[in-house]
Amino acid sequence: MVTVPVKAFPHVPAAPLAGKTVIDTCNYGPERDGPIPELDNNSLTSSELLLRYLPGAMLVKAFNNIFFKHLLSLARPAGAGDRSYLPIVGDSAPAKAAVTAFMESIGYSVLDAGPLADSWRQATGTPVWGTPYGPYSNEKGQPAGEDAMRAALAAATR
Ligand SMILES: NC(=O)c1ccc[n+]([C@@H]2O[C@H](COP(=O)([O-])OP(=O)(O)OC[C@H]3O[C@@H](n4cnc5c(N)ncnc54)[C@H](OP(=O)(O)O)[C@@H]3O)[C@@H](O)[C@H]2O)c1
């Protein structure tokens, strides 16, 4: 799991993560990370930038779109009517399968939102980012089901 400010990507050690499934939870924010031209001009997603620093890793972007308190409070068992969905992206099918199994085991259903290059669809400020799970002021959050999350992913613009 890489969960640091994007400005810290150059300090993430690559060797221990080579050949491993790695979850990227990170969001870019120039106000925190400083300007990064490739991200500001949309020529790269933050996940593709991380992959440049971790070339051997099997990266899966996940959890970046949910507030950590909602991640705790919205977990539900498999089959619950109010189980929430979380999107993932990645280029390795086995890595995605492993991350999906993990996410399902901790209380979430998963939407496969495509390859890493499409991770902009779940980046900061997109329709799937934060708001489907309710305001930060309500720590209980609100469940976000499959139809709502599919529609929110499809509504993303760049
Ligand atoms: N907080 C959320 O609810 C949430 C939800 C979804 C996604 N995210 C994303 O997940 C990532 C981590 O978020 P966070 O809230 O956990 O952030 P954070 O508390 O600021 O940072 C998490 C870790 O990053 C390390 N770190 C910070 N600056 C560093 C630097 N310059 N060099 C090396 N390591 C550094 C910190 O290490 P030290 O403790 O040793 O300083 C800390 O362990 C961010 O990209 C954020 O946008 C956050």
PDB file of C-alpha atoms and ligand atoms in Angstrom:
ATOM      1  CA  MET A   1       0.000   0.000   0.000  1.00  0.00           C
ATOM      2  CA  VAL A   2       1.403   3.396  -0.991  1.00  0.00           C
ATOM      3  CA  THR A   3      -0.463   6.105   0.873  1.00  0.00           C
ATOM      4  CA  VAL A   4       1.583   9.287   0.925  1.00  0.00           C
ATOM      5  CA  PRO A   5       1.317  12.794  -0.497  1.00  0.00           C
ATOM      6  CA  VAL A   6       2.194  12.736  -4.217  1.00  0.00           C
ATOM      7  CA  LYS A   7       5.185  14.985  -3.535  1.00  0.00           C
ATOM      8  CA  ALA A   8       6.662  12.049  -1.567  1.00  0.00           C
ATOM      9  CA  PHE A   9       6.589   9.623  -4.546  1.00  0.00           C
ATOM     10  CA  PRO A  10      10.345  10.020  -5.221  1.00  0.00           C
ATOM     11  CA  HIS A  11      11.019   8.729  -1.695  1.00  0.00           C
ATOM     12  CA  VAL A  12       8.995   5.504  -1.993  1.00  0.00           C
ATOM     13  CA  PRO A  13      11.464   2.588  -2.136  1.00  0.00           C
ATOM     14  CA  ALA A  14      11.065   0.707  -5.419  1.00  0.00           C
ATOM     15  CA  ALA A  15      13.047  -2.477  -4.782  1.00  0.00           C
ATOM     16  CA  PRO A  16      10.832  -3.987  -2.041  1.00  0.00           C
ATOM     17  CA  LEU A  17       7.725  -3.415  -4.185  1.00  0.00           C
ATOM     18  CA  ALA A  18       9.044  -4.861  -7.456  1.00  0.00           C
ATOM     19  CA  GLY A  19       6.895  -7.745  -8.667  1.00  0.00           C
ATOM     20  CA  LYS A  20       4.326  -7.109  -5.917  1.00  0.00           C
ATOM     21  CA  THR A  21       0.691  -6.077  -6.016  1.00  0.00           C
ATOM     22  CA  VAL A  22       0.680  -2.492  -4.711  1.00  0.00           C
ATOM     23  CA  ILE A  23      -2.404  -0.459  -3.838  1.00  0.00           C
ATOM     24  CA  ASP A  24      -2.119   3.254  -4.628  1.00  0.00           C
ATOM     25  CA  THR A  25      -4.507   5.358  -2.541  1.00  0.00           C
ATOM     26  CA  CYS A  26      -2.943   8.692  -3.455  1.00  0.00           C
ATOM     27  CA  ASN A  27      -4.529  11.918  -4.658  1.00  0.00           C
ATOM     28  CA  TYR A  28      -2.750  14.835  -6.260  1.00  0.00           C
ATOM     29  CA  GLY A  29      -3.384  18.324  -4.937  1.00  0.00           C
ATOM     30  CA  PRO A  30      -1.084  21.136  -6.089  1.00  0.00           C
ATOM     31  CA  GLU A  31      -1.862  23.103  -2.932  1.00  0.00           C
ATOM     32  CA  ARG A  32      -0.284  20.287  -0.883  1.00  0.00           C
ATOM     33  CA  ASP A  33       2.081  18.656  -3.370  1.00  0.00           C
ATOM     34  CA  GLY A  34       3.261  21.711  -5.280  1.00  0.00           C
ATOM     35  CA  PRO A  35       2.705  21.973  -9.035  1.00  0.00           C
ATOM     36  CA  ILE A  36       3.629  18.878 -11.093  1.00  0.00           C
ATOM     37  CA  PRO A  37       3.406  19.848 -14.789  1.00  0.00           C
ATOM     38  CA  GLU A  38       2.571  16.352 -16.177  1.00  0.00           C
ATOM     39  CA  LEU A  39      -0.369  16.138 -13.779  1.00  0.00           C
ATOM     40  CA  ASP A  40      -1.496  19.720 -14.286  1.00  0.00           C
ATOM     41  CA  ASN A  41      -1.610  19.277 -18.074  1.00  0.00           C
ATOM     42  CA  ASN A  42      -3.233  15.818 -17.825  1.00  0.00           C
ATOM     43  CA  SER A  43      -0.477  14.093 -19.777  1.00  0.00           C
ATOM     44  CA  LEU A  44      -0.166  11.639 -16.861  1.00  0.00           C
ATOM     45  CA  THR A  45      -2.370  10.475 -14.020  1.00  0.00           C
ATOM     46  CA  SER A  46      -0.882  10.435 -10.532  1.00  0.00           C
ATOM     47  CA  SER A  47      -0.936   6.620 -10.676  1.00  0.00           C
ATOM     48  CA  GLU A  48       1.076   6.606 -13.894  1.00  0.00           C
ATOM     49  CA  LEU A  49       3.522   8.990 -12.226  1.00  0.00           C
ATOM     50  CA  LEU A  50       3.844   6.621  -9.259  1.00  0.00           C
ATOM     51  CA  LEU A  51       4.479   3.737 -11.674  1.00  0.00           C
ATOM     52  CA  ARG A  52       7.482   5.654 -13.046  1.00  0.00           C
ATOM     53  CA  TYR A  53       8.988   5.508  -9.573  1.00  0.00           C
ATOM     54  CA  LEU A  54       7.915   1.869  -9.034  1.00  0.00           C
ATOM     55  CA  PRO A  55       8.456   0.369 -12.480  1.00  0.00           C
ATOM     56  CA  GLY A  56       8.301  -3.251 -11.305  1.00  0.00           C
ATOM     57  CA  ALA A  57       5.153  -2.962  -9.211  1.00  0.00           C
ATOM     58  CA  MET A  58       1.701  -4.205 -10.218  1.00  0.00           C
ATOM     59  CA  LEU A  59      -0.153  -1.056  -9.286  1.00  0.00           C
ATOM     60  CA  VAL A  60      -3.870  -0.917  -8.501  1.00  0.00           C
ATOM     61  CA  LYS A  61      -5.474   2.393  -7.608  1.00  0.00           C
ATOM     62  CA  ALA A  62      -8.091   1.934  -4.898  1.00  0.00           C
ATOM     63  CA  PHE A  63      -9.544   3.651  -1.827  1.00  0.00           C
ATOM     64  CA  ASN A  64      -8.385   7.082  -3.043  1.00  0.00           C
ATOM     65  CA  ASN A  65     -11.975   8.247  -3.462  1.00  0.00           C
ATOM     66  CA  ILE A  66     -13.250   7.604   0.057  1.00  0.00           C
ATOM     67  CA  PHE A  67     -12.659   9.525   3.302  1.00  0.00           C
ATOM     68  CA  PHE A  68     -10.918   7.227   5.793  1.00  0.00           C
ATOM     69  CA  LYS A  69     -13.680   7.582   8.382  1.00  0.00           C
ATOM     70  CA  HIS A  70     -16.294   6.559   5.805  1.00  0.00           C
ATOM     71  CA  LEU A  71     -14.130   3.585   4.829  1.00  0.00           C
ATOM     72  CA  LEU A  72     -14.479   2.392   8.401  1.00  0.00           C
ATOM     73  CA  SER A  73     -18.162   3.160   8.920  1.00  0.00           C
ATOM     74  CA  LEU A  74     -19.577   2.001   5.558  1.00  0.00           C
ATOM     75  CA  ALA A  75     -18.109  -1.525   5.542  1.00  0.00           C
ATOM     76  CA  ARG A  76     -20.886  -4.131   5.251  1.00  0.00           C
ATOM     77  CA  PRO A  77     -20.939  -7.916   4.927  1.00  0.00           C
ATOM     78  CA  ALA A  78     -21.282  -9.505   1.474  1.00  0.00           C
ATOM     79  CA  GLY A  79     -24.922  -9.591   0.435  1.00  0.00           C
ATOM     80  CA  ALA A  80     -25.997  -6.610   2.568  1.00  0.00           C
ATOM     81  CA  GLY A  81     -28.454  -4.392   0.702  1.00  0.00           C
ATOM     82  CA  ASP A  82     -26.568  -1.258   1.669  1.00  0.00           C
ATOM     83  CA  ARG A  83     -23.063  -2.415   0.783  1.00  0.00           C
ATOM     84  CA  SER A  84     -21.045   0.302  -0.941  1.00  0.00           C
ATOM     85  CA  TYR A  85     -19.005   0.109  -4.142  1.00  0.00           C
ATOM     86  CA  LEU A  86     -15.469   1.321  -4.655  1.00  0.00           C
ATOM     87  CA  PRO A  87     -13.769   1.709  -8.050  1.00  0.00           C
ATOM     88  CA  ILE A  88     -10.366   0.275  -8.891  1.00  0.00           C
ATOM     89  CA  VAL A  89      -8.091   0.658 -11.899  1.00  0.00           C
ATOM     90  CA  GLY A  90      -4.950  -1.208 -12.891  1.00  0.00           C
ATOM     91  CA  ASP A  91      -3.112  -2.891 -15.729  1.00  0.00           C
ATOM     92  CA  SER A  92      -2.567  -6.326 -14.158  1.00  0.00           C
ATOM     93  CA  ALA A  93      -5.568  -8.677 -14.063  1.00  0.00           C
ATOM     94  CA  PRO A  94      -4.083 -10.864 -11.274  1.00  0.00           C
ATOM     95  CA  ALA A  95      -3.284  -7.789  -9.177  1.00  0.00           C
ATOM     96  CA  LYS A  96      -6.800  -6.472  -9.651  1.00  0.00           C
ATOM     97  CA  ALA A  97      -8.223  -9.860  -8.663  1.00  0.00           C
ATOM     98  CA  ALA A  98      -6.123  -9.902  -5.494  1.00  0.00           C
ATOM     99  CA  VAL A  99      -7.133  -6.347  -4.557  1.00  0.00           C
ATOM    100  CA  THR A 100     -10.786  -7.092  -5.311  1.00  0.00           C
ATOM    101  CA  ALA A 101     -10.704 -10.141  -3.032  1.00  0.00           C
ATOM    102  CA  PHE A 102      -9.138  -8.045  -0.275  1.00  0.00           C
ATOM    103  CA  MET A 103     -11.676  -5.227  -0.631  1.00  0.00           C
ATOM    104  CA  GLU A 104     -14.577  -7.686  -0.659  1.00  0.00           C
ATOM    105  CA  SER A 105     -13.209  -9.260   2.514  1.00  0.00           C
ATOM    106  CA  ILE A 106     -13.229  -5.934   4.358  1.00  0.00           C
ATOM    107  CA  GLY A 107     -16.780  -4.962   3.470  1.00  0.00           C
ATOM    108  CA  TYR A 108     -16.925  -3.490  -0.032  1.00  0.00           C
ATOM    109  CA  SER A 109     -18.004  -4.420  -3.525  1.00  0.00           C
ATOM    110  CA  VAL A 110     -15.686  -3.405  -6.346  1.00  0.00           C
ATOM    111  CA  LEU A 111     -16.175  -1.772  -9.737  1.00  0.00           C
ATOM    112  CA  ASP A 112     -13.426  -2.436 -12.278  1.00  0.00           C
ATOM    113  CA  ALA A 113     -12.981   0.997 -13.857  1.00  0.00           C
ATOM    114  CA  GLY A 114     -10.340  -0.007 -16.414  1.00  0.00           C
ATOM    115  CA  PRO A 115      -6.592   0.461 -16.881  1.00  0.00           C
ATOM    116  CA  LEU A 116      -4.315   2.753 -14.895  1.00  0.00           C
ATOM    117  CA  ALA A 117      -4.501   5.372 -17.652  1.00  0.00           C
ATOM    118  CA  ASP A 118      -8.209   5.777 -16.803  1.00  0.00           C
ATOM    119  CA  SER A 119      -7.530   6.529 -13.139  1.00  0.00           C
ATOM    120  CA  TRP A 120      -8.389  10.186 -13.803  1.00  0.00           C
ATOM    121  CA  ARG A 121     -12.036   9.043 -13.645  1.00  0.00           C
ATOM    122  CA  GLN A 122     -11.692   8.562  -9.879  1.00  0.00           C
ATOM    123  CA  ALA A 123      -9.226  11.388  -9.177  1.00  0.00           C
ATOM    124  CA  THR A 124      -9.717  14.377  -6.900  1.00  0.00           C
ATOM    125  CA  GLY A 125     -12.884  16.316  -7.660  1.00  0.00           C
ATOM    126  CA  THR A 126     -14.526  13.722  -9.943  1.00  0.00           C
ATOM    127  CA  PRO A 127     -18.116  12.579  -9.305  1.00  0.00           C
ATOM    128  CA  VAL A 128     -16.975   9.350  -7.593  1.00  0.00           C
ATOM    129  CA  TRP A 129     -14.560  11.190  -5.314  1.00  0.00           C
ATOM    130  CA  GLY A 130     -15.834  11.642  -1.765  1.00  0.00           C
ATOM    131  CA  THR A 131     -19.339  12.940  -2.335  1.00  0.00           C
ATOM    132  CA  PRO A 132     -21.144   9.634  -3.062  1.00  0.00           C
ATOM    133  CA  TYR A 133     -20.338   8.520   0.491  1.00  0.00           C
ATOM    134  CA  GLY A 134     -21.722  11.655   2.112  1.00  0.00           C
ATOM    135  CA  PRO A 135     -20.229  14.795   3.662  1.00  0.00           C
ATOM    136  CA  TYR A 136     -17.095  14.607   5.807  1.00  0.00           C
ATOM    137  CA  SER A 137     -19.100  16.179   8.628  1.00  0.00           C
ATOM    138  CA  ASN A 138     -21.153  12.964   8.955  1.00  0.00           C
ATOM    139  CA  GLU A 139     -18.730  10.254   9.985  1.00  0.00           C
ATOM    140  CA  LYS A 140     -21.353   7.544   9.445  1.00  0.00           C
ATOM    141  CA  GLY A 141     -21.377   8.293   5.724  1.00  0.00           C
ATOM    142  CA  GLN A 142     -24.028   7.166   3.256  1.00  0.00           C
ATOM    143  CA  PRO A 143     -23.899   3.927   1.253  1.00  0.00           C
ATOM    144  CA  ALA A 144     -23.120   4.257  -2.466  1.00  0.00           C
ATOM    145  CA  GLY A 145     -24.522   1.428  -4.563  1.00  0.00           C
ATOM    146  CA  GLU A 146     -23.505   0.021  -7.925  1.00  0.00           C
ATOM    147  CA  ASP A 147     -25.803   2.040 -10.195  1.00  0.00           C
ATOM    148  CA  ALA A 148     -24.890   5.360  -8.577  1.00  0.00           C
ATOM    149  CA  MET A 149     -21.178   4.610  -8.746  1.00  0.00           C
ATOM    150  CA  ARG A 150     -21.305   3.428 -12.379  1.00  0.00           C
ATOM    151  CA  ALA A 151     -23.180   6.596 -13.334  1.00  0.00           C
ATOM    152  CA  ALA A 152     -20.695   8.758 -11.421  1.00  0.00           C
ATOM    153  CA  LEU A 153     -17.709   7.110 -13.159  1.00  0.00           C
ATOM    154  CA  ALA A 154     -19.346   7.608 -16.552  1.00  0.00           C
ATOM    155  CA  ALA A 155     -20.007  11.274 -15.761  1.00  0.00           C
ATOM    156  CA  ALA A 156     -16.336  12.097 -15.122  1.00  0.00           C
ATOM    157  CA  THR A 157     -14.784  14.701 -17.413  1.00  0.00           C
ATOM    158  CA  ARG A 158     -11.219  15.785 -17.798  1.00  0.00           C
TER     159      ARG A 158
HETATM  160  N1  LIG B   1      -7.019  10.910   4.543  1.00  0.00           N
HETATM  161  C1  LIG B   1      -7.975  10.377   3.766  1.00  0.00           C
HETATM  162  O1  LIG B   1      -9.148  10.225   4.145  1.00  0.00           O
HETATM  163  C2  LIG B   1      -7.597   9.934   2.389  1.00  0.00           C
HETATM  164  C3  LIG B   1      -8.562   9.244   1.656  1.00  0.00           C
HETATM  165  C4  LIG B   1      -8.259   8.784   0.394  1.00  0.00           C
HETATM  166  C5  LIG B   1      -7.003   9.032  -0.145  1.00  0.00           C
HETATM  167  N2  LIG B   1      -6.092   9.732   0.574  1.00  0.00           N
HETATM  168  C6  LIG B   1      -4.788   9.975  -0.045  1.00  0.00           C
HETATM  169  O2  LIG B   1      -3.868   9.045   0.538  1.00  0.00           O
HETATM  170  C7  LIG B   1      -2.583   9.654   0.665  1.00  0.00           C
HETATM  171  C8  LIG B   1      -2.201   9.675   2.139  1.00  0.00           C
HETATM  172  O3  LIG B   1      -3.154  10.457   2.842  1.00  0.00           O
HETATM  173  P1  LIG B   1      -3.002  10.767   4.402  1.00  0.00           P
HETATM  174  O4  LIG B   1      -4.226  11.526   4.773  1.00  0.00           O
HETATM  175  O5  LIG B   1      -2.692   9.507   5.113  1.00  0.00           O
HETATM  176  O6  LIG B   1      -1.748  11.748   4.358  1.00  0.00           O
HETATM  177  P2  LIG B   1      -0.619  12.106   5.435  1.00  0.00           P
HETATM  178  O7  LIG B   1      -1.126  11.785   6.789  1.00  0.00           O
HETATM  179  O8  LIG B   1      -0.189  13.491   5.119  1.00  0.00           O
HETATM  180  O9  LIG B   1       0.589  11.167   5.023  1.00  0.00           O
HETATM  181  C9  LIG B   1       0.620   9.773   5.172  1.00  0.00           C
HETATM  182  C10 LIG B   1       2.054   9.304   5.233  1.00  0.00           C
HETATM  183  O10 LIG B   1       2.864   9.979   4.268  1.00  0.00           O
HETATM  184  C11 LIG B   1       4.131  10.209   4.845  1.00  0.00           C
HETATM  185  N3  LIG B   1       4.724  11.448   4.289  1.00  0.00           N
HETATM  186  C12 LIG B   1       4.201  12.674   4.317  1.00  0.00           C
HETATM  187  N4  LIG B   1       5.014  13.566   3.681  1.00  0.00           N
HETATM  188  C13 LIG B   1       6.089  12.863   3.280  1.00  0.00           C
HETATM  189  C14 LIG B   1       7.262  13.205   2.569  1.00  0.00           C
HETATM  190  N5  LIG B   1       7.479  14.465   2.138  1.00  0.00           N
HETATM  191  N6  LIG B   1       8.161  12.223   2.331  1.00  0.00           N
HETATM  192  C15 LIG B   1       7.925  10.942   2.750  1.00  0.00           C
HETATM  193  N7  LIG B   1       6.820  10.563   3.414  1.00  0.00           N
HETATM  194  C16 LIG B   1       5.905  11.498   3.678  1.00  0.00           C
HETATM  195  C17 LIG B   1       3.875  10.377   6.310  1.00  0.00           C
HETATM  196  O11 LIG B   1       4.989   9.871   6.993  1.00  0.00           O
HETATM  197  P3  LIG B   1       5.412  10.478   8.432  1.00  0.00           P
HETATM  198  O12 LIG B   1       4.298  10.168   9.376  1.00  0.00           O
HETATM  199  O13 LIG B   1       6.676   9.740   8.753  1.00  0.00           O
HETATM  200  O14 LIG B   1       5.598  11.940   8.218  1.00  0.00           O
HETATM  201  C18 LIG B   1       2.665   9.527   6.583  1.00  0.00           C
HETATM  202  O15 LIG B   1       3.037   8.236   7.066  1.00  0.00           O
HETATM  203  C19 LIG B   1      -2.686  11.066   0.074  1.00  0.00           C
HETATM  204  O16 LIG B   1      -2.245  11.047  -1.274  1.00  0.00           O
HETATM  205  C20 LIG B   1      -4.187  11.353   0.183  1.00  0.00           C
HETATM  206  O17 LIG B   1      -4.628  12.290  -0.790  1.00  0.00           O
HETATM  207  C21 LIG B   1      -6.354  10.171   1.831  1.00  0.00           C
END
